[in-house]
C-alpha positions as a printed Julia matrix, in Angstrom:
98×3 Matrix{Float64}:
 -20.01  -15.44   -6.15
 -17.89  -12.46   -5.44
 -19.36   -9.11   -4.64
 -18.22   -6.3    -7.06
 -17.67   -2.93   -5.65
 -18.79   -0.2    -7.79
 -16.97    3.22   -7.86
 -17.35    6.64   -9.76
 -14.15    8.34  -10.55
 -14.48   12.24  -11.33
 -11.62   14.35  -12.43
 -11.99   18.07  -12.66
  -9.31   20.64  -13.57
  -8.94   23.19  -10.63
  -7.71   26.13  -12.45
  -8.65   25.44  -16.11
  -6.97   27.33  -18.9
  -9.71   26.17  -21.23
 -13.07   27.24  -19.64
 -14.58   24.58  -22.06
 -12.72   21.72  -20.3
 -15.52   19.43  -18.97
 -14.97   17.02  -16.11
 -14.05   13.5   -16.92
 -16.17   11.05  -15.13
 -16.58    7.25  -15.42
 -17.7     4.25  -13.28
 -15.92    1.0   -12.8
 -16.38   -2.07  -10.88
 -13.62   -3.93   -8.8
 -13.65   -7.0    -6.67
 -11.39   -5.25   -4.11
 -12.39   -2.67   -1.61
 -10.51    0.44   -3.06
 -10.79    2.28    0.35
  -9.35   -0.42    2.23
  -6.4    -0.78   -0.19
  -5.74    3.02   -0.16
  -5.47    2.87    3.64
  -3.29   -0.09    3.56
  -0.94    1.68    1.13
  -0.93    4.74    3.16
   0.02    2.61    6.19
   2.67    0.49    4.54
   4.24    1.98    1.5
   6.46    4.63    3.1
   4.9     7.21    0.59
   3.28   10.32    1.48
  -0.68    9.93    2.02
  -1.49   11.76   -0.99
   1.02    9.63   -3.26
  -0.05    6.57   -1.82
  -3.65    7.49   -2.75
  -2.89    8.25   -6.23
  -0.83    5.03   -6.48
  -3.77    2.86   -4.99
  -6.38    4.38   -7.5
  -3.94    4.11  -10.52
  -3.18    0.45   -9.91
  -6.8    -0.62   -9.42
  -7.61    1.14  -12.69
  -4.59   -0.11  -14.64
  -4.11   -3.72  -13.14
  -7.66   -5.12  -14.1
  -7.56   -3.45  -17.46
  -4.03   -4.96  -18.26
  -5.29   -8.36  -17.19
  -8.36   -8.26  -19.5
  -6.0    -7.16  -22.41
  -2.85   -8.98  -21.42
  -2.24  -10.04  -24.98
  -2.75   -6.63  -26.43
   0.44   -5.28  -28.03
   0.15   -2.05  -25.6
   0.49   -4.3   -22.61
   2.49   -7.51  -23.59
   5.93   -6.26  -22.86
   4.82   -4.4   -19.71
   3.06   -7.38  -18.07
   6.06   -9.2   -16.56
   7.33   -6.08  -15.09
   3.86   -5.07  -13.66
   3.57   -8.36  -12.24
   7.08   -8.34  -10.4
   6.02   -4.65   -9.2
   2.77   -5.89   -7.76
   4.21   -8.9    -6.08
   7.01   -6.49   -4.5
   4.37   -3.99   -3.38
   2.14   -6.63   -1.77
   5.16   -8.09    0.19
   6.04   -4.6     1.33
   2.65   -3.79    2.5
   2.28   -7.07    4.19
   5.46   -6.86    6.11
   4.66   -3.26    7.22
   1.13   -4.1     8.34
   2.31   -7.21   10.46
């Protein structure tokens, strides 16, 4: 039995033009340790730290969602490209960290 990590994401507009803009907040579960993934991407991607953080979080939100809906028309054409991208990213990070 794998342990699911639980996370809460909050997005707030820093300088809102619309004072009625409410923060977005949602929770999700992930089998991966998001904080460890962020650190590995910061160390091994060659991207600036802030961009590596954004990429890590974005991929962990998008990847599992795509896998759950892989036959959905929105994702079906993108899936092979995403798979290739993820394989290349994992190889890059693994090489940089070894």
